[in-house]
């Protein structure tokens, strides 16, 4: 029921995923009459793989996490997480209030042994492919130990996505050992001592986009700014190129020739294609969709949850955390 566009785009994305993935079953949690109305507006819906679970309360995008935790026991977000806790579903995907989702997830699902704070991770496009960046905003203030935990979890997540021996780096203002604040320097010392972790040192922001690391670790304040700045930059460049090609007749002719390549690049770098930030460190799979995501974006978030189910990510994390943090 959350997100900037409400349930309309979420229902459309869910039906599209059902059509594309025959083994998928989805549970839509929220106000049944509204959801049924949206489903009825679509054609050829396979209802045998679609269930609606009622939840009459909705957590607003501007509500404080504490208010959502204590004051709305029948919210769609809370009911969905309780279904996950009780083993009735295998993952939860939400486009709602990020702070409320994190607070409810920690309260209902609990964290894995040895993990104090879950972290948000998402794929960032680079010259070489993709980089897993965490934390993206769940933890604004982090200790060196938290950054170590994020590095371990990010490495396991990258392995689940097919990366062999992921290169792990700390985001910093320089690559030299003397650069950075005390928190980052202490974290670097811990990462160097972590068994089985392929820690390669510091990386700067431009190095992230060059693909110098497979996993880049930072606190949530820095990570969220980097993510939102990247999305804004991509949108601005695309808009400027479009205006440039429409400036005059000659530009339009050149633009017509370049259009197939530009569309391919735009599709590859579109934020919607990479939408879906995982909450790593929980005893369950929770994926946070961008609040402004449309149909394609929410489909990407569901696909991310499917991958984590197939890879049994929480169990893999639990096993590696025992080895690396013991």
mmCIF file of C-alpha atoms in Angstrom:
data_model
loop_
_atom_site.group_PDB
_atom_site.id
_atom_site.type_symbol
_atom_site.label_atom_id
_atom_site.label_comp_id
_atom_site.label_asym_id
_atom_site.label_seq_id
_atom_site.Cartn_x
_atom_site.Cartn_y
_atom_site.Cartn_z
ATOM 1 C CA UNK A 1 0.000 0.000 0.000
ATOM 2 C CA UNK A 2 3.023 2.312 0.235
ATOM 3 C CA UNK A 3 5.254 4.135 -2.225
ATOM 4 C CA UNK A 4 4.699 7.339 -4.167
ATOM 5 C CA UNK A 5 2.226 5.694 -6.573
ATOM 6 C CA UNK A 6 0.411 3.463 -4.091
ATOM 7 C CA UNK A 7 -0.848 -0.012 -4.960
ATOM 8 C CA UNK A 8 -1.615 0.626 -8.645
ATOM 9 C CA UNK A 9 1.941 0.194 -9.948
ATOM 10 C CA UNK A 10 2.649 -2.544 -7.376
ATOM 11 C CA UNK A 11 -0.321 -4.618 -8.540
ATOM 12 C CA UNK A 12 0.653 -4.157 -12.203
ATOM 13 C CA UNK A 13 4.250 -5.172 -11.457
ATOM 14 C CA UNK A 14 3.091 -8.198 -9.460
ATOM 15 C CA UNK A 15 0.867 -9.447 -12.279
ATOM 16 C CA UNK A 16 3.684 -8.961 -14.793
ATOM 17 C CA UNK A 17 6.044 -11.023 -12.604
ATOM 18 C CA UNK A 18 3.447 -13.781 -12.270
ATOM 19 C CA UNK A 19 3.162 -13.908 -16.036
ATOM 20 C CA UNK A 20 6.947 -14.027 -16.511
ATOM 21 C CA UNK A 21 7.699 -16.570 -13.747
ATOM 22 C CA UNK A 22 5.429 -19.668 -13.740
ATOM 23 C CA UNK A 23 6.795 -20.937 -10.400
ATOM 24 C CA UNK A 24 6.078 -17.686 -8.572
ATOM 25 C CA UNK A 25 3.296 -17.246 -6.007
ATOM 26 C CA UNK A 26 2.535 -13.771 -4.676
ATOM 27 C CA UNK A 27 0.684 -12.545 -1.604
ATOM 28 C CA UNK A 28 -0.599 -8.965 -1.808
ATOM 29 C CA UNK A 29 -1.118 -7.443 1.636
ATOM 30 C CA UNK A 30 -3.413 -4.459 2.051
ATOM 31 C CA UNK A 31 -6.961 -3.233 1.581
ATOM 32 C CA UNK A 32 -8.778 -6.055 -0.277
ATOM 33 C CA UNK A 33 -11.449 -3.996 -2.036
ATOM 34 C CA UNK A 34 -8.905 -1.657 -3.594
ATOM 35 C CA UNK A 35 -6.543 -4.481 -4.580
ATOM 36 C CA UNK A 36 -9.397 -6.527 -6.090
ATOM 37 C CA UNK A 37 -10.502 -3.508 -8.111
ATOM 38 C CA UNK A 38 -6.997 -3.033 -9.518
ATOM 39 C CA UNK A 39 -6.665 -6.733 -10.353
ATOM 40 C CA UNK A 40 -10.044 -6.734 -12.094
ATOM 41 C CA UNK A 41 -8.855 -3.953 -14.399
ATOM 42 C CA UNK A 42 -6.157 -6.261 -15.779
ATOM 43 C CA UNK A 43 -6.782 -9.069 -18.241
ATOM 44 C CA UNK A 44 -5.845 -12.769 -18.074
ATOM 45 C CA UNK A 45 -4.878 -12.881 -14.383
ATOM 46 C CA UNK A 46 -3.950 -16.307 -12.975
ATOM 47 C CA UNK A 47 -5.615 -16.113 -9.550
ATOM 48 C CA UNK A 48 -4.369 -19.580 -8.541
ATOM 49 C CA UNK A 49 -0.934 -18.075 -7.820
ATOM 50 C CA UNK A 50 -2.185 -14.850 -6.260
ATOM 51 C CA UNK A 51 -3.465 -14.399 -2.702
ATOM 52 C CA UNK A 52 -4.771 -11.291 -0.953
ATOM 53 C CA UNK A 53 -4.258 -10.925 2.806
ATOM 54 C CA UNK A 54 -6.205 -8.069 4.428
ATOM 55 C CA UNK A 55 -4.505 -5.287 6.372
ATOM 56 C CA UNK A 56 -6.548 -2.152 6.924
ATOM 57 C CA UNK A 57 -3.890 0.262 8.218
ATOM 58 C CA UNK A 58 -1.288 2.043 6.083
ATOM 59 C CA UNK A 59 2.010 3.542 7.284
ATOM 60 C CA UNK A 60 2.517 6.992 5.763
ATOM 61 C CA UNK A 61 5.770 7.861 4.033
ATOM 62 C CA UNK A 62 6.372 10.647 6.577
ATOM 63 C CA UNK A 63 5.542 8.697 9.751
ATOM 64 C CA UNK A 64 8.197 8.134 12.391
ATOM 65 C CA UNK A 65 9.387 4.518 12.775
ATOM 66 C CA UNK A 66 8.400 4.475 16.468
ATOM 67 C CA UNK A 67 4.846 5.485 15.575
ATOM 68 C CA UNK A 68 4.619 2.726 12.970
ATOM 69 C CA UNK A 69 6.055 0.194 15.401
ATOM 70 C CA UNK A 70 3.696 0.920 18.286
ATOM 71 C CA UNK A 71 0.598 2.453 16.767
ATOM 72 C CA UNK A 72 -0.309 0.402 13.693
ATOM 73 C CA UNK A 73 -0.534 -3.342 14.445
ATOM 74 C CA UNK A 74 -2.673 -3.968 11.335
ATOM 75 C CA UNK A 75 -0.528 -2.097 8.808
ATOM 76 C CA UNK A 76 0.173 -3.806 5.478
ATOM 77 C CA UNK A 77 3.907 -3.621 6.165
ATOM 78 C CA UNK A 78 3.674 -5.267 9.580
ATOM 79 C CA UNK A 79 1.282 -8.013 8.421
ATOM 80 C CA UNK A 80 3.591 -8.813 5.483
ATOM 81 C CA UNK A 81 6.600 -9.135 7.787
ATOM 82 C CA UNK A 82 4.635 -11.348 10.183
ATOM 83 C CA UNK A 83 3.777 -13.653 7.270
ATOM 84 C CA UNK A 84 7.510 -13.900 6.576
ATOM 85 C CA UNK A 85 8.325 -14.558 10.230
ATOM 86 C CA UNK A 86 5.713 -17.325 10.390
ATOM 87 C CA UNK A 87 7.053 -19.054 7.280
ATOM 88 C CA UNK A 88 3.967 -18.387 5.171
ATOM 89 C CA UNK A 89 6.032 -16.498 2.566
ATOM 90 C CA UNK A 90 9.740 -16.578 1.706
ATOM 91 C CA UNK A 91 10.400 -12.872 1.186
ATOM 92 C CA UNK A 92 8.853 -9.461 1.743
ATOM 93 C CA UNK A 93 9.046 -6.608 -0.815
ATOM 94 C CA UNK A 94 7.868 -3.103 0.094
ATOM 95 C CA UNK A 95 7.948 0.372 -1.444
ATOM 96 C CA UNK A 96 6.860 1.987 1.803
ATOM 97 C CA UNK A 97 8.504 4.056 4.521
ATOM 98 C CA UNK A 98 12.158 2.948 4.758
ATOM 99 C CA UNK A 99 12.639 3.776 8.431
ATOM 100 C CA UNK A 100 9.438 1.985 9.404
ATOM 101 C CA UNK A 101 10.365 -1.062 7.301
ATOM 102 C CA UNK A 102 13.767 -1.292 8.985
ATOM 103 C CA UNK A 103 12.360 -0.850 12.499
ATOM 104 C CA UNK A 104 9.578 -3.392 11.968
ATOM 105 C CA UNK A 105 11.947 -5.863 10.282
ATOM 106 C CA UNK A 106 14.376 -5.764 13.199
ATOM 107 C CA UNK A 107 11.554 -6.099 15.727
ATOM 108 C CA UNK A 108 9.626 -8.901 13.993
ATOM 109 C CA UNK A 109 12.337 -10.909 12.214
ATOM 110 C CA UNK A 110 15.349 -10.199 14.453
ATOM 111 C CA UNK A 111 18.930 -10.040 13.220
ATOM 112 C CA UNK A 112 21.310 -12.894 12.517
ATOM 113 C CA UNK A 113 23.624 -13.925 15.405
ATOM 114 C CA UNK A 114 26.582 -11.563 15.605
ATOM 115 C CA UNK A 115 24.864 -8.770 13.658
ATOM 116 C CA UNK A 116 23.806 -5.636 15.523
ATOM 117 C CA UNK A 117 22.485 -3.637 12.585
ATOM 118 C CA UNK A 118 21.130 -4.763 9.211
ATOM 119 C CA UNK A 119 22.397 -2.874 6.160
ATOM 120 C CA UNK A 120 20.786 -1.868 2.871
ATOM 121 C CA UNK A 121 22.626 -3.024 -0.259
ATOM 122 C CA UNK A 122 21.905 -2.455 -3.949
ATOM 123 C CA UNK A 123 23.662 -2.926 -7.287
ATOM 124 C CA UNK A 124 25.348 0.166 -8.797
ATOM 125 C CA UNK A 125 26.285 0.131 -12.533
ATOM 126 C CA UNK A 126 30.019 0.432 -13.250
ATOM 127 C CA UNK A 127 32.288 0.257 -16.307
ATOM 128 C CA UNK A 128 32.972 -3.400 -15.528
ATOM 129 C CA UNK A 129 29.408 -4.438 -14.644
ATOM 130 C CA UNK A 130 27.951 -3.872 -11.186
ATOM 131 C CA UNK A 131 29.116 -3.106 -7.674
ATOM 132 C CA UNK A 132 27.255 -3.909 -4.453
ATOM 133 C CA UNK A 133 27.119 -0.720 -2.367
ATOM 134 C CA UNK A 134 26.207 -0.710 1.327
ATOM 135 C CA UNK A 135 24.950 0.826 3.554
ATOM 136 C CA UNK A 136 22.439 2.946 1.618
ATOM 137 C CA UNK A 137 20.767 4.746 4.489
ATOM 138 C CA UNK A 138 19.639 2.295 7.141
ATOM 139 C CA UNK A 139 22.491 3.308 9.479
ATOM 140 C CA UNK A 140 23.559 6.942 9.407
ATOM 141 C CA UNK A 141 26.155 6.562 12.178
ATOM 142 C CA UNK A 142 28.320 3.433 12.124
ATOM 143 C CA UNK A 143 31.240 2.094 14.130
ATOM 144 C CA UNK A 144 34.228 0.318 12.605
ATOM 145 C CA UNK A 145 32.720 -3.002 13.708
ATOM 146 C CA UNK A 146 29.508 -2.205 11.853
ATOM 147 C CA UNK A 147 31.480 -1.515 8.669
ATOM 148 C CA UNK A 148 33.220 -4.889 9.107
ATOM 149 C CA UNK A 149 29.846 -6.619 9.348
ATOM 150 C CA UNK A 150 28.636 -4.751 6.253
ATOM 151 C CA UNK A 151 31.728 -5.881 4.340
ATOM 152 C CA UNK A 152 31.178 -9.535 5.214
ATOM 153 C CA UNK A 153 27.485 -9.391 4.321
ATOM 154 C CA UNK A 154 28.160 -7.532 1.078
ATOM 155 C CA UNK A 155 30.768 -10.103 0.080
ATOM 156 C CA UNK A 156 28.341 -12.989 0.645
ATOM 157 C CA UNK A 157 25.606 -11.146 -1.295
ATOM 158 C CA UNK A 158 27.979 -10.624 -4.234
ATOM 159 C CA UNK A 159 28.904 -14.313 -4.182
ATOM 160 C CA UNK A 160 25.194 -15.202 -4.297
ATOM 161 C CA UNK A 161 24.920 -13.090 -7.449
ATOM 162 C CA UNK A 162 27.726 -15.060 -9.116
ATOM 163 C CA UNK A 163 30.869 -13.056 -8.276
ATOM 164 C CA UNK A 164 33.846 -15.294 -7.488
ATOM 165 C CA UNK A 165 35.959 -14.028 -4.562
ATOM 166 C CA UNK A 166 34.457 -10.511 -4.515
ATOM 167 C CA UNK A 167 36.859 -7.592 -4.124
ATOM 168 C CA UNK A 168 35.805 -5.580 -1.057
ATOM 169 C CA UNK A 169 36.777 -1.935 -0.567
ATOM 170 C CA UNK A 170 36.044 0.901 1.852
ATOM 171 C CA UNK A 171 34.777 4.150 0.316
ATOM 172 C CA UNK A 172 37.143 6.946 1.302
ATOM 173 C CA UNK A 173 38.370 10.402 0.287
ATOM 174 C CA UNK A 174 41.630 8.892 -0.956
ATOM 175 C CA UNK A 175 43.351 5.555 -1.483
ATOM 176 C CA UNK A 176 46.353 6.291 0.750
ATOM 177 C CA UNK A 177 46.412 4.710 4.210
ATOM 178 C CA UNK A 178 46.708 8.108 5.922
ATOM 179 C CA UNK A 179 43.451 9.381 4.361
ATOM 180 C CA UNK A 180 40.022 9.235 5.986
ATOM 181 C CA UNK A 181 38.469 9.680 9.402
ATOM 182 C CA UNK A 182 39.198 7.529 12.440
ATOM 183 C CA UNK A 183 36.168 5.326 11.857
ATOM 184 C CA UNK A 184 37.294 4.345 8.346
ATOM 185 C CA UNK A 185 40.903 3.767 9.426
ATOM 186 C CA UNK A 186 39.806 1.467 12.259
ATOM 187 C CA UNK A 187 37.493 -0.391 9.885
ATOM 188 C CA UNK A 188 40.362 -0.884 7.436
ATOM 189 C CA UNK A 189 42.429 -2.520 10.178
ATOM 190 C CA UNK A 190 39.559 -4.892 11.019
ATOM 191 C CA UNK A 191 38.946 -5.804 7.376
ATOM 192 C CA UNK A 192 42.621 -6.582 6.822
ATOM 193 C CA UNK A 193 42.456 -9.139 9.642
ATOM 194 C CA UNK A 194 39.159 -10.772 8.587
ATOM 195 C CA UNK A 195 39.712 -14.367 7.438
ATOM 196 C CA UNK A 196 38.519 -15.228 3.942
ATOM 197 C CA UNK A 197 37.605 -11.651 3.043
ATOM 198 C CA UNK A 198 39.186 -10.319 -0.164
ATOM 199 C CA UNK A 199 39.768 -6.807 1.136
ATOM 200 C CA UNK A 200 41.632 -4.604 -1.392
ATOM 201 C CA UNK A 201 41.813 -1.317 0.531
ATOM 202 C CA UNK A 202 40.279 2.112 0.009
ATOM 203 C CA UNK A 203 38.416 3.223 -3.117
ATOM 204 C CA UNK A 204 37.317 6.706 -4.126
ATOM 205 C CA UNK A 205 33.975 7.563 -5.698
ATOM 206 C CA UNK A 206 35.349 7.566 -9.245
ATOM 207 C CA UNK A 207 37.023 4.215 -8.621
ATOM 208 C CA UNK A 208 33.653 2.742 -7.704
ATOM 209 C CA UNK A 209 32.278 3.612 -11.144
ATOM 210 C CA UNK A 210 35.422 2.311 -12.850
ATOM 211 C CA UNK A 211 34.658 -1.080 -11.344
ATOM 212 C CA UNK A 212 37.698 -1.285 -9.075
ATOM 213 C CA UNK A 213 35.731 -3.255 -6.472
ATOM 214 C CA UNK A 214 32.795 -5.665 -6.406
ATOM 215 C CA UNK A 215 31.632 -4.545 -2.946
ATOM 216 C CA UNK A 216 32.011 -0.995 -1.609
ATOM 217 C CA UNK A 217 31.321 -0.280 2.067
ATOM 218 C CA UNK A 218 30.413 3.017 3.734
ATOM 219 C CA UNK A 219 28.055 4.376 6.382
ATOM 220 C CA UNK A 220 24.440 5.018 5.450
ATOM 221 C CA UNK A 221 24.780 8.805 5.368
ATOM 222 C CA UNK A 222 27.466 8.696 2.678
ATOM 223 C CA UNK A 223 25.895 5.783 0.826
ATOM 224 C CA UNK A 224 22.461 7.369 0.520
ATOM 225 C CA UNK A 225 23.905 10.633 -0.778
ATOM 226 C CA UNK A 226 26.029 8.727 -3.306
ATOM 227 C CA UNK A 227 23.041 6.684 -4.499
ATOM 228 C CA UNK A 228 20.657 9.648 -4.864
ATOM 229 C CA UNK A 229 23.370 11.765 -6.534
ATOM 230 C CA UNK A 230 24.051 8.962 -9.018
ATOM 231 C CA UNK A 231 20.361 8.648 -9.899
ATOM 232 C CA UNK A 232 20.040 12.404 -10.307
ATOM 233 C CA UNK A 233 23.178 12.611 -12.453
ATOM 234 C CA UNK A 234 21.970 9.846 -14.774
ATOM 235 C CA UNK A 235 18.606 11.574 -15.210
ATOM 236 C CA UNK A 236 20.225 14.969 -15.832
ATOM 237 C CA UNK A 237 22.649 13.626 -18.464
ATOM 238 C CA UNK A 238 19.840 11.825 -20.306
ATOM 239 C CA UNK A 239 17.713 15.000 -20.330
ATOM 240 C CA UNK A 240 20.575 17.155 -21.589
ATOM 241 C CA UNK A 241 21.431 14.724 -24.389
ATOM 242 C CA UNK A 242 17.778 14.634 -25.450
ATOM 243 C CA UNK A 243 17.611 18.445 -25.559
ATOM 244 C CA UNK A 244 20.873 18.581 -27.492
ATOM 245 C CA UNK A 245 19.572 16.249 -30.192
ATOM 246 C CA UNK A 246 16.406 18.347 -30.563
ATOM 247 C CA UNK A 247 18.177 21.693 -30.875
ATOM 248 C CA UNK A 248 18.038 22.023 -34.698
ATOM 249 C CA UNK A 249 17.556 19.988 -37.868
ATOM 250 C CA UNK A 250 21.172 18.785 -38.022
ATOM 251 C CA UNK A 251 21.056 17.713 -34.373
ATOM 252 C CA UNK A 252 17.801 15.853 -34.942
ATOM 253 C CA UNK A 253 19.337 13.978 -37.894
ATOM 254 C CA UNK A 254 22.357 12.971 -35.794
ATOM 255 C CA UNK A 255 20.018 12.064 -32.951
ATOM 256 C CA UNK A 256 17.975 9.801 -35.226
ATOM 257 C CA UNK A 257 21.131 7.868 -36.123
ATOM 258 C CA UNK A 258 22.236 7.615 -32.498
ATOM 259 C CA UNK A 259 18.773 6.824 -31.126
ATOM 260 C CA UNK A 260 19.133 2.992 -30.983
ATOM 261 C CA UNK A 261 22.424 3.245 -29.069
ATOM 262 C CA UNK A 262 21.076 5.945 -26.757
ATOM 263 C CA UNK A 263 18.007 3.891 -25.938
ATOM 264 C CA UNK A 264 20.169 0.871 -25.201
ATOM 265 C CA UNK A 265 22.410 2.915 -22.878
ATOM 266 C CA UNK A 266 19.429 4.537 -21.180
ATOM 267 C CA UNK A 267 17.797 1.158 -20.573
ATOM 268 C CA UNK A 268 21.040 -0.274 -19.178
ATOM 269 C CA UNK A 269 21.595 2.597 -16.736
ATOM 270 C CA UNK A 270 17.951 3.264 -15.823
ATOM 271 C CA UNK A 271 17.490 3.288 -12.021
ATOM 272 C CA UNK A 272 14.349 1.147 -12.452
ATOM 273 C CA UNK A 273 16.424 -1.733 -13.796
ATOM 274 C CA UNK A 274 18.547 -1.801 -10.640
ATOM 275 C CA UNK A 275 15.767 -1.050 -8.159
ATOM 276 C CA UNK A 276 15.586 -3.091 -4.999
ATOM 277 C CA UNK A 277 17.792 -2.699 -1.930
ATOM 278 C CA UNK A 278 18.164 -5.765 0.287
ATOM 279 C CA UNK A 279 18.168 -5.570 4.068
ATOM 280 C CA UNK A 280 21.128 -7.816 4.873
ATOM 281 C CA UNK A 281 21.581 -9.251 8.351
ATOM 282 C CA UNK A 282 17.967 -10.137 9.108
ATOM 283 C CA UNK A 283 16.557 -13.603 9.742
ATOM 284 C CA UNK A 284 14.529 -13.324 6.558
ATOM 285 C CA UNK A 285 14.610 -11.737 3.102
ATOM 286 C CA UNK A 286 13.368 -8.148 2.945
ATOM 287 C CA UNK A 287 13.756 -6.020 -0.191
ATOM 288 C CA UNK A 288 13.062 -2.279 -0.183
ATOM 289 C CA UNK A 289 11.835 -0.805 -3.441
ATOM 290 C CA UNK A 290 12.461 2.877 -4.150
ATOM 291 C CA UNK A 291 9.342 4.801 -3.172
ATOM 292 C CA UNK A 292 9.193 6.481 -6.592
ATOM 293 C CA UNK A 293 9.588 3.210 -8.524
ATOM 294 C CA UNK A 294 7.026 2.512 -11.207
ATOM 295 C CA UNK A 295 5.949 -0.830 -12.632
ATOM 296 C CA UNK A 296 9.343 -1.787 -14.075
ATOM 297 C CA UNK A 297 11.148 -0.732 -10.926
ATOM 298 C CA UNK A 298 8.941 -2.779 -8.621
ATOM 299 C CA UNK A 299 9.359 -5.785 -10.930
ATOM 300 C CA UNK A 300 13.123 -5.458 -10.441
ATOM 301 C CA UNK A 301 12.652 -5.471 -6.662
ATOM 302 C CA UNK A 302 10.601 -8.676 -6.858
ATOM 303 C CA UNK A 303 13.254 -10.246 -9.078
ATOM 304 C CA UNK A 304 15.924 -9.387 -6.500
ATOM 305 C CA UNK A 305 13.871 -11.139 -3.823
ATOM 306 C CA UNK A 306 13.544 -14.199 -6.072
ATOM 307 C CA UNK A 307 17.315 -14.432 -6.498
ATOM 308 C CA UNK A 308 17.853 -14.250 -2.747
ATOM 309 C CA UNK A 309 15.255 -16.973 -2.178
ATOM 310 C CA UNK A 310 16.924 -19.226 -4.740
ATOM 311 C CA UNK A 311 20.343 -18.605 -3.170
ATOM 312 C CA UNK A 312 18.991 -19.031 0.398
ATOM 313 C CA UNK A 313 20.848 -15.846 1.265
ATOM 314 C CA UNK A 314 20.093 -15.590 5.034
ATOM 315 C CA UNK A 315 21.449 -19.121 5.637
ATOM 316 C CA UNK A 316 24.542 -18.416 3.564
ATOM 317 C CA UNK A 317 25.099 -15.213 5.498
ATOM 318 C CA UNK A 318 24.689 -17.013 8.816
ATOM 319 C CA UNK A 319 27.293 -19.627 7.871
ATOM 320 C CA UNK A 320 29.868 -17.136 6.615
ATOM 321 C CA UNK A 321 29.350 -14.776 9.527
ATOM 322 C CA UNK A 322 30.098 -17.609 11.956
ATOM 323 C CA UNK A 323 33.357 -18.326 10.108
ATOM 324 C CA UNK A 324 34.515 -14.743 9.676
ATOM 325 C CA UNK A 325 33.369 -13.172 12.933
ATOM 326 C CA UNK A 326 34.173 -15.977 15.380
#
